């Protein structure tokens, strides 16, 4: 059955497992505390979670916290954990936060809002672990690693979307970011920083010929890159726009859908597991599925009373963590083969009150055949019911027969007159 890991404001990490009941309308929830929250308040708040399954299908989980500490765990079958490695990012200052976390075969990547990038490689024991550091531009709001682990992308407040080679980013020293004088020179000639593969260009001026501000609040890769120089990405902005980029086609977005985030701009954006599908949330109470072919809303979810801070897509499901202290489980349906009106709409299947505000949620990436069978059985039952109705004959009631007789009599009278 599907399982999600959830981090909260007090630093706790929980395992939430969902099991559908026999009627397929209600869900049984099993909650286990993997890491207990501390008494130091929000300084230990979990800001990001990342997960990886190794060659032996062992689940490895990493959490980064507001005080700059990071912990990597091995999750056991009994929902307990072994601590593999713990470290602290010394460059994280007060008022800053983690904006990126990812696990790959190369190691564990962490990135902060002030551009402190670190790659931590786990060893056989605590003392054998090593790390490399690099520096990126400041004022970052989001950072993502590609699914193949070869590139990463970031964006932020007056920081355009940028794609880097993950290996070359650590070949230089921590002074890879140029000085102010060098930045001005590079800005004139539009040169890339060493390790940088591609950088977006701001959209055209508005109707008053004024420069439009750059403020990327969320981003994600859309598909596995075919090469380091060819990436498809999508970003969300503080003004609520969702923009799609093709790094081979142009530096400006190939699509710019305005006003998608209704309140406070886009807070979270995730690629769905179906083609042409992304999920977008804003700083209000809005969460919806978007069709990447035309930028239109496929369907939205009703009944959310808090801003969604984190999303975790899974097969046929979506988990969301919101500021109203609920973890919600949503149903999802793939877009139609031809872009247009969607017949099936997503719904909230279950909502779990978690007492402390959840800050991050992630799917455990386990194959779930039983869940797929559950949904397929529903479809088969609906199809069988339709077949039964199709073979039944139409039978008129007595009242309907009397009305038909009256109609025929009135018709005869009118012809006679």
PDB file of N, CA and C in Angstrom, residues 402-412:
ATOM      1  N   UNK A 402     -50.886   6.205 -20.152  1.00  0.00           N
ATOM      2  CA  UNK A 402     -52.092   7.024 -20.193  1.00  0.00           C
ATOM      3  C   UNK A 402     -51.839   8.343 -20.905  1.00  0.00           C
ATOM      4  N   UNK A 403     -50.674   8.925 -20.636  1.00  0.00           N
ATOM      5  CA  UNK A 403     -50.356  10.193 -21.292  1.00  0.00           C
ATOM      6  C   UNK A 403     -50.229  10.010 -22.793  1.00  0.00           C
ATOM      7  N   UNK A 404     -49.625   8.876 -23.243  1.00  0.00           N
ATOM      8  CA  UNK A 404     -49.499   8.626 -24.676  1.00  0.00           C
ATOM      9  C   UNK A 404     -50.872   8.475 -25.310  1.00  0.00           C
ATOM     10  N   UNK A 405     -51.815   7.784 -24.614  1.00  0.00           N
ATOM     11  CA  UNK A 405     -53.169   7.601 -25.156  1.00  0.00           C
ATOM     12  C   UNK A 405     -53.875   8.942 -25.304  1.00  0.00           C
ATOM     13  N   UNK A 406     -53.732   9.819 -24.300  1.00  0.00           N
ATOM     14  CA  UNK A 406     -54.352  11.140 -24.375  1.00  0.00           C
ATOM     15  C   UNK A 406     -53.811  11.935 -25.543  1.00  0.00           C
ATOM     16  N   UNK A 407     -52.518  11.848 -25.787  1.00  0.00           N
ATOM     17  CA  UNK A 407     -51.912  12.575 -26.896  1.00  0.00           C
ATOM     18  C   UNK A 407     -52.494  12.114 -28.219  1.00  0.00           C
ATOM     19  N   UNK A 408     -52.673  10.764 -28.371  1.00  0.00           N
ATOM     20  CA  UNK A 408     -53.223  10.246 -29.632  1.00  0.00           C
ATOM     21  C   UNK A 408     -54.678  10.688 -29.818  1.00  0.00           C
ATOM     22  N   UNK A 409     -55.479  10.693 -28.737  1.00  0.00           N
ATOM     23  CA  UNK A 409     -56.868  11.126 -28.837  1.00  0.00           C
ATOM     24  C   UNK A 409     -56.958  12.589 -29.244  1.00  0.00           C
ATOM     25  N   UNK A 410     -56.136  13.428 -28.634  1.00  0.00           N
ATOM     26  CA  UNK A 410     -56.149  14.855 -28.979  1.00  0.00           C
ATOM     27  C   UNK A 410     -55.751  15.069 -30.428  1.00  0.00           C
ATOM     28  N   UNK A 411     -54.819  14.242 -30.934  1.00  0.00           N
ATOM     29  CA  UNK A 411     -54.390  14.367 -32.324  1.00  0.00           C
ATOM     30  C   UNK A 411     -55.537  14.026 -33.265  1.00  0.00           C
ATOM     31  N   UNK A 412     -56.338  12.966 -32.929  1.00  0.00           N
ATOM     32  CA  UNK A 412     -57.471  12.581 -33.773  1.00  0.00           C
ATOM     33  C   UNK A 412     -58.522  13.688 -33.801  1.00  0.00           C
TER      34      UNK A 412
END
